[in-house]
Every structure is written in C-alpha cells, then in structure tokens.
Coordinates of C-alpha atoms in Angstrom, one line a residue:
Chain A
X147 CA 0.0 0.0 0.0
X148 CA 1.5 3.3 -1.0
X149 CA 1.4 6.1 1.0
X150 CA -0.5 8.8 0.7
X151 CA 1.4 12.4 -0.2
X152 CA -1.1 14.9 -1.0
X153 CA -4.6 15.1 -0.5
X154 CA -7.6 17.3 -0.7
X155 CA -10.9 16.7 1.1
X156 CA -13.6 18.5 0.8
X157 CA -11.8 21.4 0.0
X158 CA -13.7 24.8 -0.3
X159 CA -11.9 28.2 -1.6
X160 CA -13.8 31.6 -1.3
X161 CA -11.4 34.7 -3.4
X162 CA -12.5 38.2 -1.8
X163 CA -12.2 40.7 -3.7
X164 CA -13.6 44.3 -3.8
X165 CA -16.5 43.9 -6.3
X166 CA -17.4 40.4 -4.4
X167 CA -16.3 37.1 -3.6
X168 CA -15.4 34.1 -5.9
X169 CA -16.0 30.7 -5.2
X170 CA -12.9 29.3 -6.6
X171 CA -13.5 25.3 -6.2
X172 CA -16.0 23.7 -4.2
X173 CA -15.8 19.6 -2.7
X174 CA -12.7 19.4 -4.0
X175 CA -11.7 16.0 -3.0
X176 CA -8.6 14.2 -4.6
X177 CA -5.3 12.3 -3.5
X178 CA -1.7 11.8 -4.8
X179 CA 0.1 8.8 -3.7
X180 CA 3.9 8.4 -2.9
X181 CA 5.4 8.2 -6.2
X182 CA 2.9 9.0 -8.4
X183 CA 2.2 11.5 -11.2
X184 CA -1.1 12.9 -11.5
X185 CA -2.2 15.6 -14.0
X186 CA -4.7 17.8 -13.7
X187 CA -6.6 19.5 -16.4
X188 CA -9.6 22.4 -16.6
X189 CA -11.0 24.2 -18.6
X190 CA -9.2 27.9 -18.3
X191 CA -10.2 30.3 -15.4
X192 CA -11.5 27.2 -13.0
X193 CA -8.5 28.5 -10.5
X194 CA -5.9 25.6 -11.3
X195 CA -2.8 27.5 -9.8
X196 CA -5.2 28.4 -7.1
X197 CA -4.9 24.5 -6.3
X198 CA -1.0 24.7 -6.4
X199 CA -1.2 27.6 -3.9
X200 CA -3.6 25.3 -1.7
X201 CA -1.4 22.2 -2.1
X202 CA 2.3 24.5 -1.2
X203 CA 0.0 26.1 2.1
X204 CA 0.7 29.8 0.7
X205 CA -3.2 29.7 0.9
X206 CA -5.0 28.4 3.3
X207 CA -8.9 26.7 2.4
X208 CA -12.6 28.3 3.8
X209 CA -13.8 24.6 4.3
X210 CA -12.4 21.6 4.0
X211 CA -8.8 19.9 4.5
X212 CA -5.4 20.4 3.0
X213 CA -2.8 17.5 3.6
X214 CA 0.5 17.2 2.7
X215 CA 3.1 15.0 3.6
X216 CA 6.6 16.6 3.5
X217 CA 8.1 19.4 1.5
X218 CA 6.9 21.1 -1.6
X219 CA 9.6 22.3 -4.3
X220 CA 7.2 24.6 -7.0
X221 CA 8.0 24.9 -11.0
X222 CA 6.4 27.7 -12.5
X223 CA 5.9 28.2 -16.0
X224 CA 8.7 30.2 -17.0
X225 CA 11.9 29.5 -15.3
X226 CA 12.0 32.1 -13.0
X227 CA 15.8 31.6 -12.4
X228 CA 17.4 34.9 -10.8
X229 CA 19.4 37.0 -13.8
X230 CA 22.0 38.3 -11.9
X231 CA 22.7 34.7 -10.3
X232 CA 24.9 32.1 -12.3
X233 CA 23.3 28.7 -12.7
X234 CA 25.0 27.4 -9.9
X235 CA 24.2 29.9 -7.3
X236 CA 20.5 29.2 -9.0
X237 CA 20.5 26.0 -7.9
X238 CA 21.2 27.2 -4.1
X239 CA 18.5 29.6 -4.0
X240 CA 16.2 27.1 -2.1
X241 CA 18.7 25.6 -0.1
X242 CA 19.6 29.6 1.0
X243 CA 16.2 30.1 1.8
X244 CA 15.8 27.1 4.1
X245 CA 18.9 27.3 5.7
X246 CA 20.3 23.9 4.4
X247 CA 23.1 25.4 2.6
X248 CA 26.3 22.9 3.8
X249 CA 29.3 21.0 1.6
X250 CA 27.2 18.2 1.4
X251 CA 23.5 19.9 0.2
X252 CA 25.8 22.1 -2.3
X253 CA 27.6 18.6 -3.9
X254 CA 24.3 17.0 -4.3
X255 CA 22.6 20.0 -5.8
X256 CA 26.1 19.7 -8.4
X257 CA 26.1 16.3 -8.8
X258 CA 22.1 16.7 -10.0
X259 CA 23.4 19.2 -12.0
X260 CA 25.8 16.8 -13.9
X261 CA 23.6 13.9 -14.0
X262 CA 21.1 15.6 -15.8
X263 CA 23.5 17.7 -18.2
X264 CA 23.9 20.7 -16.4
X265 CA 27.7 20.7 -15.7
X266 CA 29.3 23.3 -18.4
X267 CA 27.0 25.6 -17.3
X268 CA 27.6 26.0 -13.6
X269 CA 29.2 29.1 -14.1
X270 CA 26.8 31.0 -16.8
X271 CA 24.4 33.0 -16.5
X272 CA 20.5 31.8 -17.3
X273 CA 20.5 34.6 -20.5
X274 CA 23.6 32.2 -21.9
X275 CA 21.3 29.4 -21.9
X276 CA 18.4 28.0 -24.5
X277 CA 14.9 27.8 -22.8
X278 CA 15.4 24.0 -22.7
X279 CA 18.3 24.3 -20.6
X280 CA 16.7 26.9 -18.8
X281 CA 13.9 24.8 -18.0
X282 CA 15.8 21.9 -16.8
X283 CA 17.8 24.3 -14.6
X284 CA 14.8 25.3 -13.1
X285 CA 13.7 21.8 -12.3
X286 CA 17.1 20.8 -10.8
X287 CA 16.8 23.8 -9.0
X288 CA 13.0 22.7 -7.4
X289 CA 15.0 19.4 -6.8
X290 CA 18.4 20.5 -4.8
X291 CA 16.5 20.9 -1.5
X292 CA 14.7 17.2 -2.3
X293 CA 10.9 17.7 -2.0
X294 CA 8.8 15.4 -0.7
X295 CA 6.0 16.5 -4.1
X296 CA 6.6 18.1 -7.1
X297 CA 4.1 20.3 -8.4
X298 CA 4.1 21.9 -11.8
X299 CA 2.4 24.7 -13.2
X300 CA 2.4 24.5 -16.5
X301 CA 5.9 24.3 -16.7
X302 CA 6.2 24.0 -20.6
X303 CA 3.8 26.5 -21.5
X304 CA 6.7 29.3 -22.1
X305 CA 8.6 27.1 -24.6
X306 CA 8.4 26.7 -28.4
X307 CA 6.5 23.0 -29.7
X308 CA 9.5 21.4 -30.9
X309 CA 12.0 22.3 -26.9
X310 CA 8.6 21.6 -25.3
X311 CA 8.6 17.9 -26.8
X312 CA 12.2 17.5 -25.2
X313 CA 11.9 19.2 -22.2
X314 CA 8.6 17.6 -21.2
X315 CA 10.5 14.2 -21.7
X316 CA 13.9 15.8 -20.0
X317 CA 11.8 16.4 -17.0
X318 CA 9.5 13.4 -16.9
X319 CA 12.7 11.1 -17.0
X320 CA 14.2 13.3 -14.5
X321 CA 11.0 12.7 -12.2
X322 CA 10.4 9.2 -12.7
X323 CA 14.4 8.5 -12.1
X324 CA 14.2 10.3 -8.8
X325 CA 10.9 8.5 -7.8
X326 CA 9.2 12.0 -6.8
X327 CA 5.7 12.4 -6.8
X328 CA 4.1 15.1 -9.1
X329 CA 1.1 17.2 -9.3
X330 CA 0.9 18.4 -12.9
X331 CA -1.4 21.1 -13.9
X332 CA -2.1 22.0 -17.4
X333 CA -4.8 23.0 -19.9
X334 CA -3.0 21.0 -22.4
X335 CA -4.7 18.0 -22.9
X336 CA -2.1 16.0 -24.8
X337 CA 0.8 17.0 -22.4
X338 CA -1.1 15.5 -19.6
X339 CA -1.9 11.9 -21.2
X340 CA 1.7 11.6 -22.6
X341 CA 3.3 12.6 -18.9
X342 CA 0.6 11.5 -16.1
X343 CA -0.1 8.0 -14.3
X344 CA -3.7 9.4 -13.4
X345 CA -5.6 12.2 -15.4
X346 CA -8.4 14.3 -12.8
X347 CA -10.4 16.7 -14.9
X348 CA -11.7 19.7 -13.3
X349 CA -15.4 21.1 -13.6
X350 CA -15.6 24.7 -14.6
X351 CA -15.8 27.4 -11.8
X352 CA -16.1 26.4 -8.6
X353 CA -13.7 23.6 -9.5
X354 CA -14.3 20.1 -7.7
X355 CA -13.2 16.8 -9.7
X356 CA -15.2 15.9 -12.6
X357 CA -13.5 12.6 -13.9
X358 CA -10.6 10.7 -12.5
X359 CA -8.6 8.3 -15.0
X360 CA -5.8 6.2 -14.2
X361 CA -3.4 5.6 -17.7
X362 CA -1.5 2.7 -17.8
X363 CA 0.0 2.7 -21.3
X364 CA 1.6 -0.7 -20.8
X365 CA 4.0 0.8 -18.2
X366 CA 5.3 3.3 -21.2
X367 CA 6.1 6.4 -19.3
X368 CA 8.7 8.1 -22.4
X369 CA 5.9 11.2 -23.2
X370 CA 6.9 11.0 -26.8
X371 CA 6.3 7.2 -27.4
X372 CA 3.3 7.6 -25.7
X373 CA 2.5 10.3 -28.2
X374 CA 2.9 7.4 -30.8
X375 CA 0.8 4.6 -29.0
X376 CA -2.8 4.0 -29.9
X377 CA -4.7 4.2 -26.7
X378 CA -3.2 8.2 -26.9
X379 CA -5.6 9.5 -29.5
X380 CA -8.7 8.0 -27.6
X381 CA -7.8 9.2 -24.3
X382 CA -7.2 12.8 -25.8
X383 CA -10.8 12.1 -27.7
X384 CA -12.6 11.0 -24.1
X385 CA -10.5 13.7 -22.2
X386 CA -11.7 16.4 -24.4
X387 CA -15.0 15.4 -24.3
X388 CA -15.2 16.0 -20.7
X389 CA -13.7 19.1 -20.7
X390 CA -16.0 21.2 -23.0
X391 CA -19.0 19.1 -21.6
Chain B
X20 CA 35.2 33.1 -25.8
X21 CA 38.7 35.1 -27.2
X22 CA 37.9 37.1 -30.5
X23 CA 40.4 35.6 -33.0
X24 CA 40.2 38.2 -35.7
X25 CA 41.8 35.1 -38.0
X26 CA 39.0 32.9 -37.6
X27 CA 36.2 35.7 -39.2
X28 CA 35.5 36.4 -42.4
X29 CA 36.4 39.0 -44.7
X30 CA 32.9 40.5 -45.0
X31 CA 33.1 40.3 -41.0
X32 CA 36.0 42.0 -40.9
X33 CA 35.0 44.9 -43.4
X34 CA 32.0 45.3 -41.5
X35 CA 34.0 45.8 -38.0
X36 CA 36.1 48.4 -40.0
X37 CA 32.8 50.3 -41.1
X38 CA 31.8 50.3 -37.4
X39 CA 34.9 51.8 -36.5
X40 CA 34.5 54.2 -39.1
X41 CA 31.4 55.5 -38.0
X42 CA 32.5 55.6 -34.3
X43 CA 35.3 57.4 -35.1
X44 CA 33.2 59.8 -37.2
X45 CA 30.4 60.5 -34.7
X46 CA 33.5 61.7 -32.3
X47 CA 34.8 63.8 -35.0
X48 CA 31.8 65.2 -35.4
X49 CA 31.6 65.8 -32.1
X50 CA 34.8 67.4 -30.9
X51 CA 34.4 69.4 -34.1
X52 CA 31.0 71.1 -33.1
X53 CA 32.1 72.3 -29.9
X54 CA 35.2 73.7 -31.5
X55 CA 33.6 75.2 -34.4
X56 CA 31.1 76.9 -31.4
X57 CA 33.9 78.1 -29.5
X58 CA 35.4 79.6 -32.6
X59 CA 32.4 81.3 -33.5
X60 CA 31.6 82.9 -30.2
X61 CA 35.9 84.1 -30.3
X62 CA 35.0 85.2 -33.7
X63 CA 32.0 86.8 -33.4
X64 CA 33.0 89.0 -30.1
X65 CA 36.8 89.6 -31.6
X66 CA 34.6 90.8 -35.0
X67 CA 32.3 93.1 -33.4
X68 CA 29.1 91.1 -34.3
X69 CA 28.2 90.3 -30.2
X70 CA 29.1 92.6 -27.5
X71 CA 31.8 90.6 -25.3
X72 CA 30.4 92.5 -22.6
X73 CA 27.0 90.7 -22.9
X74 CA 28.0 87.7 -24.4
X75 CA 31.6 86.9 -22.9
X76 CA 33.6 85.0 -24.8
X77 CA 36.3 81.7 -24.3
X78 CA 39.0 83.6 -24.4
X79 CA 38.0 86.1 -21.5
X80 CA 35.9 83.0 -19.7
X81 CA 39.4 81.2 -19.6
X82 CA 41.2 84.4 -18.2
X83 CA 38.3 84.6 -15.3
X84 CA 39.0 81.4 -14.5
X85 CA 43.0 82.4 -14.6
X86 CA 42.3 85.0 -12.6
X87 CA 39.9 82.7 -10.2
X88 CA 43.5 80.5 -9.7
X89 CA 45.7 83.4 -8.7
X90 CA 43.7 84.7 -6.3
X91 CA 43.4 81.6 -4.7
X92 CA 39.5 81.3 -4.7
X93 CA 38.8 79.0 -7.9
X94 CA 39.0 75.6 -5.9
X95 CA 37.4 76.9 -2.6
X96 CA 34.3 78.0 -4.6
X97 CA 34.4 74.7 -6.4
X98 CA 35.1 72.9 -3.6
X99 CA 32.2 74.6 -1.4
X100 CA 29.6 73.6 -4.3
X101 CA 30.9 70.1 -4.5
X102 CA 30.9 69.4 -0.9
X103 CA 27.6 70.9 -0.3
X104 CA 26.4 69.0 -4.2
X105 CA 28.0 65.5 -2.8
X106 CA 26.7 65.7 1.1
X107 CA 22.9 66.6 -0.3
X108 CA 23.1 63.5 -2.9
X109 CA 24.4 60.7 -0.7
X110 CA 22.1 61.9 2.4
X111 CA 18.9 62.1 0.0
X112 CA 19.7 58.6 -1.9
X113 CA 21.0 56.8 1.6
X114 CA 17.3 58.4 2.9
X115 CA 15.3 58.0 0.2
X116 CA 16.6 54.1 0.2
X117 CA 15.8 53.7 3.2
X118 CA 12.4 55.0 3.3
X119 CA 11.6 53.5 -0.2
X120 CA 12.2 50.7 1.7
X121 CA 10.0 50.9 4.4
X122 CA 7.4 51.3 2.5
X123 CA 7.9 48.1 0.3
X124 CA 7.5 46.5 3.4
X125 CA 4.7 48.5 5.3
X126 CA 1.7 48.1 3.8
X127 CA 0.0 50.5 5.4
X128 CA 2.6 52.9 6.1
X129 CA 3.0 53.4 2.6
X130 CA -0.5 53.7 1.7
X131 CA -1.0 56.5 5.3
X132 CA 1.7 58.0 3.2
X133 CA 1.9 57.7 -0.3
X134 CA -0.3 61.1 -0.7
X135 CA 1.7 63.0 1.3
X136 CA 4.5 62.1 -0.7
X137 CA 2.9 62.9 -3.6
X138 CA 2.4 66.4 -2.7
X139 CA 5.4 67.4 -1.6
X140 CA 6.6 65.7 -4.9
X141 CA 4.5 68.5 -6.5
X142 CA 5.3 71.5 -4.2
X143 CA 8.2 73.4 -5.8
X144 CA 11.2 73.1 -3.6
X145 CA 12.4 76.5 -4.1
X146 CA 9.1 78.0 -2.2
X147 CA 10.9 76.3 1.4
X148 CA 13.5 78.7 0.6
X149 CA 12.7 81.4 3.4
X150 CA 12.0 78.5 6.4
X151 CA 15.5 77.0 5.4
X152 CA 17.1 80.3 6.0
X153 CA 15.3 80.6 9.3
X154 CA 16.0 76.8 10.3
X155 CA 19.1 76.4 9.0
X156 CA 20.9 79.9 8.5
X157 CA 22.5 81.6 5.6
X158 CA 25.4 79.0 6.0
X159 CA 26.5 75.3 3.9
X160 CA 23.4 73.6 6.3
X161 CA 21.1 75.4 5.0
X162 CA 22.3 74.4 1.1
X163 CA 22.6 70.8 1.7
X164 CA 19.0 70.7 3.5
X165 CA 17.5 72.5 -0.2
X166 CA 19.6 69.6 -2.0
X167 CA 17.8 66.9 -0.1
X168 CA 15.0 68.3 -0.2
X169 CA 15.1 68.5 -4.0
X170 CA 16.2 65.1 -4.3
X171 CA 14.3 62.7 -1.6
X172 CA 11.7 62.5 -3.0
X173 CA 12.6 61.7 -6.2
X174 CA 14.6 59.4 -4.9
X175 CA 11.8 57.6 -3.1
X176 CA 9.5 57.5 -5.8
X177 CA 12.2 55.7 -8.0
X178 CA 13.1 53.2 -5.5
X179 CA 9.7 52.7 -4.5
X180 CA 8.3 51.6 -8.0
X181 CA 11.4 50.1 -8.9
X182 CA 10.5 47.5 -5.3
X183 CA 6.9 46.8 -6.2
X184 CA 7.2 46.1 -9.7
X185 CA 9.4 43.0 -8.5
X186 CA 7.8 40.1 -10.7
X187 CA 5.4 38.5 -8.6
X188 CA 6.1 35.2 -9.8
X189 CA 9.3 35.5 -8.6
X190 CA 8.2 35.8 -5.1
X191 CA 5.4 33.0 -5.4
X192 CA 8.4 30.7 -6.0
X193 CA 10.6 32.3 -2.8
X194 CA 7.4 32.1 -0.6
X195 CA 6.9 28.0 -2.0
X196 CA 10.2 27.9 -1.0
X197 CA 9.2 28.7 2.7
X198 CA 11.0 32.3 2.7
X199 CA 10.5 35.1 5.0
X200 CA 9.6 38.8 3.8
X201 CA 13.4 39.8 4.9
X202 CA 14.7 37.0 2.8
X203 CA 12.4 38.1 0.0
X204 CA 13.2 41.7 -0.1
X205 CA 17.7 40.4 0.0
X206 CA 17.2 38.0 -2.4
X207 CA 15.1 39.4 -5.0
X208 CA 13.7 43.1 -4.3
X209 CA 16.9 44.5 -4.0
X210 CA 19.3 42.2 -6.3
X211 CA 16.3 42.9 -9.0
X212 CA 16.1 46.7 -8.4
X213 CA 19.8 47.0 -9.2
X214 CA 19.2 49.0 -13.0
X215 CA 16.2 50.8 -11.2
X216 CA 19.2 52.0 -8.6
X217 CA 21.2 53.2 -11.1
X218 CA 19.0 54.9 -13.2
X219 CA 17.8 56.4 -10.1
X220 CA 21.3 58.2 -9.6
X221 CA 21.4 59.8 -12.8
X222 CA 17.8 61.4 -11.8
X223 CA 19.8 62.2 -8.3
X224 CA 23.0 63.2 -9.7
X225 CA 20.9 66.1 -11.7
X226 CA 18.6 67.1 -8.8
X227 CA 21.6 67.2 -6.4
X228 CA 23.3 70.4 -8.6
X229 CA 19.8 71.7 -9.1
X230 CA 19.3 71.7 -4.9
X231 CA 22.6 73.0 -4.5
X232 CA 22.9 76.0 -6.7
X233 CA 19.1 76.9 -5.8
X234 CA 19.9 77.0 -2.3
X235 CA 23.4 79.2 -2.9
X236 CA 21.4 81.7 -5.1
X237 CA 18.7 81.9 -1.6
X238 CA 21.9 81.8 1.0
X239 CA 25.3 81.4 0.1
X240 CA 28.2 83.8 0.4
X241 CA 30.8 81.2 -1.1
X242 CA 30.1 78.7 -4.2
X243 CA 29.2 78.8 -8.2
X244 CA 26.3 79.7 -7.7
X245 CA 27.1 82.6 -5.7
X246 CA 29.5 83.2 -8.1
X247 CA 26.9 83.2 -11.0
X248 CA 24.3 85.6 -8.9
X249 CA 26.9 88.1 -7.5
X250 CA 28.6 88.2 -11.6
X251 CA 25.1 88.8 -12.4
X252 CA 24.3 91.8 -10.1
X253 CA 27.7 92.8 -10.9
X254 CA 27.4 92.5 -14.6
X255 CA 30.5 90.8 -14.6
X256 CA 28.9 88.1 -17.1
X257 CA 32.7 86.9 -17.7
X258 CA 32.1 85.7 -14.2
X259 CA 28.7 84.2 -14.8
X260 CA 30.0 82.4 -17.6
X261 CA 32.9 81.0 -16.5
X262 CA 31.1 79.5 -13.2
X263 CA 28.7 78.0 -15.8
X264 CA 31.5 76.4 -17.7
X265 CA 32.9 74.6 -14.4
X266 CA 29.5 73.7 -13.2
X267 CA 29.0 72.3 -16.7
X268 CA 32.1 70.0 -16.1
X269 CA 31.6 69.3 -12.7
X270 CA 28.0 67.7 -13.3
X271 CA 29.4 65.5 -16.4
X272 CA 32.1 64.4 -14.4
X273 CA 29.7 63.3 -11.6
X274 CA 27.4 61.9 -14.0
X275 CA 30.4 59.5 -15.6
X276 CA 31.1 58.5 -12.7
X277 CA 27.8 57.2 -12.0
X278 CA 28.4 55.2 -15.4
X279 CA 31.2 54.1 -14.5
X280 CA 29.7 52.5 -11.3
X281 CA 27.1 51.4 -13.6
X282 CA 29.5 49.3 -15.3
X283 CA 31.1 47.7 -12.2
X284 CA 28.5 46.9 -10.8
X285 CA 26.3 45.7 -13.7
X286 CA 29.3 43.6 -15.2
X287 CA 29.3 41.5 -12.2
X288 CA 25.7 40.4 -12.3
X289 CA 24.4 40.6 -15.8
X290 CA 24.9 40.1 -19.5

C-alpha cells in the first residue's frame, strides 16, 4: 500500500475581492500517492494554480482539509531563475532560503546538475542558456532541497513546440528517475496523457473533480512514445470530451 | 570566448572596419561642433558682431578662471559647491533608500503615506527657501538641507516603483520555497532593483546640482552659484559664464562616474 502524499478533502476556496467574492473550487476531493504523477486538467479560469497555492500552504482553504506530507519544491511556468545569479548559485536559492546550505547539500545539488547535463554551465548565466536548458535548470533547482511533491504549473507553456517535446521528456525522465511524486497542472490535454499515471479533470468554476482516469499505457512512461501509442488518441478524444462538456 | 580576428571572415572583418569608421566619425563630429562653437563665439566677439560684454567669450571666460587661480578662490568656490552638491546627494539617496524601503515592506505605512508624498513631490522646492534660512541659516546647512530636499523625494518615488514592480512570480516561487519577507526583499527586491538603482542616480545626480545651486542663489556667500548671482548683479557676465562652464564639467564628471559605477557593478551580475 503506497502512502498517501497529498490530498484534498472536501476542500472549499472563497477569493474576496472588492466587487465580491469568488468561489474558486468547491468539494474538492482528490489524493496523490507516494510516487505518483497525477495531472490535472480544466477548462481555463477554474482556478488551477489556485490548487497549487492550496497544495504548497501559501493559501489556506474556507472549508475543507489540505494535507500534505513533507516538503513542496514549485515549477512555475517560466523559469523564474534569478538573472543576476549564475546557474549554480540558482540551484542554491532554495537551499539559501531554508537554511540547508552545507558542503554536502551544495555537492548534491552539483552532482544533480551533472547527471542531468547541467555541468558546463555551472558558471553561466541563465540569458547564456536556450529555454530548454533553462527549463531543466529550473527543475534541478526545485529538486536540490529534495521535496517530498513536485508540483508543476504549466511548466512548458513558455517554450516553443519542438523544446517543449524534449523538455517535457527531460523532465518526466528526470522525475520518474528520482521517484518523486508530481502534481501536474495543465490545460493542455495532450501534455497530460503523454506525462501522467492518473488524469483528474476539473469542472468549470467552482472547480471540484469531474472525472478521475488512471493511464497505464503498458507501463510506457517516455511522453513521446506515448505520443505514438494508440490508446493516446482516444484518451485525448474521451479527455476532451469531458472538458468542453 | 577570445575574438580571434583570424577565424572571421572577410565580410566580418569589413563590416568591423565600417563600425569603427562610424564611431570614429560621430566623435569627430563631435569634438568638431564644440570647437567650431567656441570659434564662432571668439569670432564673433573679436569681430564686433556680439558685444563681449553681454556675451563673454572663451578667451575672457578662460582668463576669469586664470584670474579665479591666482587669487586663490577658484577651488574653494568649487570645492564649497561640490561638498555641499555630494553631502545633499548621498544623504537624500542613503534616505530616500531607506524609506523606499519601508514602505515596500509596510503596507500600510505606505498607503497613510503615499499622498503625502505625492504632494510634496508637486510642491516646488524652491518655495521652502525662506524656512530653510530661518532653520538652517544663511550657512552650507542650509544648502545641503534645499539639496535633499530637491532630491528625496525623487529618490523615493524611483526606489519605491522600482520595489513593487518586483515580478510576482518571482516571489510565489521564494514564498513556496518557505522564505520570509526579509529574505524576499535580500534576495530578489533589491538584487532585481539593481538598474532601477542606477538609473535612479542619474535622476539624483541632476537634482543634487539643481538643490545646490538653488539653495546658494537663496543663502550662500561662497560657491558657483554665488559666483553666477553676485557676476550677475555685478554685470561681470565673464564671471557668470565662467562659473557655468565649471559647473557644466563638474556635473558630467559626476554623471560618468555614475556610469562608470554602472558598469562595475552591472558587469558582475548581468549580461
């Protein structure tokens, strides 16, 4: 039995603003297990990154519960790596932050770095690198303080089709190699069934969870062969469906 | 990566030429203006087409200042405005800094006080001149108080947008990331506000001689700008001119040097 990492229960979210209040999602009920990826997709303005900001505790729900087990690291949709920092001192930023910064968290963070390509460009500066590599930096960067979930928002959304077809691989290998559990959220239907192990569609504002599919694809996790496989084409027909139901 | 000038092609090479070319001729150009104005204004006094007595001219601006030297006066003048120009500047940035500061991270402080700023924003320094001379004196105080006051705010209103136009993004990730507001504002808000900064001293570097020379045309007995308004009721324009030539190279060189901090600093941290 795996263990539970993140889950939602009942989960209410009221946004106040000055011209009124938004219910933002509404029963929102929905787990992540311990190694698992799970993508979540909604039709736009249903408050998806509001979810993100629920599941990392920077907001906090009207009704309902918000569990997490362990550490968050966030990947945003652009890079958000820090100009005037090289790559390297990049990759520190969380590890600054929480006050892990040793000899030993700094060699893993490097080592991360040159397992997954990084190495020559320790020393540059993110505007020296493609928005690929940028990407990837980014991701290494959510990894050096080791998170107990990953959760992505939209993280490809800023790149061109053909980087977006590598780096979506890049970083699903990257994840499934270091066995961390995900929480994907996208509007992009195809991105979802070629990356998750479980697909939850979203209803339209307030959000709660409209269908829940589990892809198995024959244990193929490589997003681009499952680009290629049959059963991709009729889960993107059923998934989008659902969504403009 | 080393520019081998072997490893480029000839087209490459011609075109570098051309650029030099043109560099070479926007200085020309350049030097030559200012020369060929010079001349004219010799010209034209020596000639009898402008009255030397209204218009000076370089040759009698650069005997003023001759005569400035022998007496012993020309660097005490130019030292009073530059110490009085270089206190008022550092105080106001240091200050305005500061309080830009506090109110990136007050809320509510900045919002009591934002109107307030805005106003004296508006408010014409110069009409403070009579209270400064009561406060302060007729002495250097009373100078370096109109600088600040001239610049401050400026200064504030800078710094201030430059802080809250940090990208908010940014901070989502820091805040995921567990970090505190004091954290926040040394990581990001004040790494990122770094061209805001220095475009900021420019502004400052301008409103610094504006605050000084105002307050020495209200107050001062030693300065340029004493010089300038006691050539002026003298109608010794020689005198007015030639303060206004120093002053003119004064401010340039304090505004290069702001570039050349520029490119220090911004070397260091960006491409």
């Amino acid at each position: 039995m795996k263990e539970k990492m993140l889950s939602f229960d009942d989960v209410k979210l009221i946004y106040h603003t000055v011209r009124g209040e938004v219910t933002a999602t509404q029963n929102l009920t929905f787990t992540v297990d311990e190694g698992e990826f799970v993508a979540i997709i909604g039709p736009s303005g249903c408050g998806k990154s509001t979810l993100l900001s629920l599941a990392a505790g920077l907001l906090t729900p009207s009704e309902g519960k918000v569990f997490c087990r362990g550490t968050v690291g966030y990947m945003l949709q652009r890079d958000e790596l820090f100009p005037w920092r090289t790559i390297e001192k990049n990759l520190y930023l969380p590890l600054e932050v929480k006050k892990q910064l040793s000899p030993e968290t700094k060699e893993r963070a490097r080592a991360l770095a040159e397992k997954y390509g990084l190495k020559e460009f320790l020393q540059s500066y993110p505007s020296q690198l493609s928005g690929g590599m940028r990407q990837r930096a980014a991701l290494i960067r959510t990894l050096a303080s080791e998170p107990d979930v990953l959760l992505l928002d939209e993280p490809f959304s800023a790149l061109d089709y053909q980087t977006r077809l590598n780096v979506t691989r890049d970083v699903s290998m990257i994840i499934r190699s270091e066995g961390k559990t995900a929480l994907l959220i996208t509007h992009d239907i195809s991105e979802a069934i070629s990356l998750a192990d479980r697909v939850i569609v979203l209803t339209n504002r307030p959000a709660r969870v409209a269908h829940e599919h589990p892809l198995d694809f024959d244990g193929e996790t490589d997003p681009l062969r499952r680009r290629e496989n049959k059963q991709f084409s009729a889960w993107f027909e059923l998934l989008w469906k659902e969504l403009n139901a | 990566m080393k520019k081998d000038l072997k490893n480029y092609s000839k087209e490459h090479l011609l075109f570098l030429k051309k650029r030099k070319i043109n560099l070479a001729i926007v200085w020309a150009l350049r030097v030559g203006l200012l020369l060929f104005l010079l001349l004219f204004w010799e010209l034209s006094t020596r000639l009898g087409w402008a009255d030397p007595f209204l218009t000076s001219s370089p040759s009698r601006i650069l005997n003023t200042i001759g005569a400035l030297y022998q007496e012993g006066t020309l660097f005490y003048h130019i030292g009073v405005t530059l110490l009085e120009t270089v206190a008022g500047f550092l105080v106001a940035v240091a200050a305005g800094c500061l309080i830009a500061l506090a109110f990136w991270w007050s809320d509510l402080l900045r919002r009591v006080l934002e109107p307030y700023v805005v106003v004296l924003n508006a408010l014409p320094k110069i009409a403070l001149g009579p209270l400064i001379i009561i406060w302060f004196g007729t002495g250097s105080k009373a100078i370096v108080f109109m600088t600040i006051a001239v610049g401050l705010i400026v200064v504030i209103m800078h710094m201030l947008s430059a802080f809250l136009e940090t990208d908010p993004n940014k901070i989502l990730l820091l805040r995921s990331m567990g970090a505190s507001k004091l954290q926040i504002l040394r990581k990001l808000v004040i790494p990122s506000s770094l061209s805001a900064f220095i475009s900021m001293l420019k502004v400052a570097v301008g409103m610094a001689w504006i605050g000084s020379i105002m307050g020495e045309y209200l107050v001062s007995r030693a300065g340029l700008g004493y010089l300038i308004v006691y050539g002026g009721q003298v109608f010794k324009l020689d005198l007015v001119m030639s303060a206004t030539v120093i002053l003119c190279v004064l401010a340039a060189a304090m505004y290069f040097l702001v570039v050349l901090l520029e490119k220090i600093l911004v070397k260091n941290t960006d491409n």
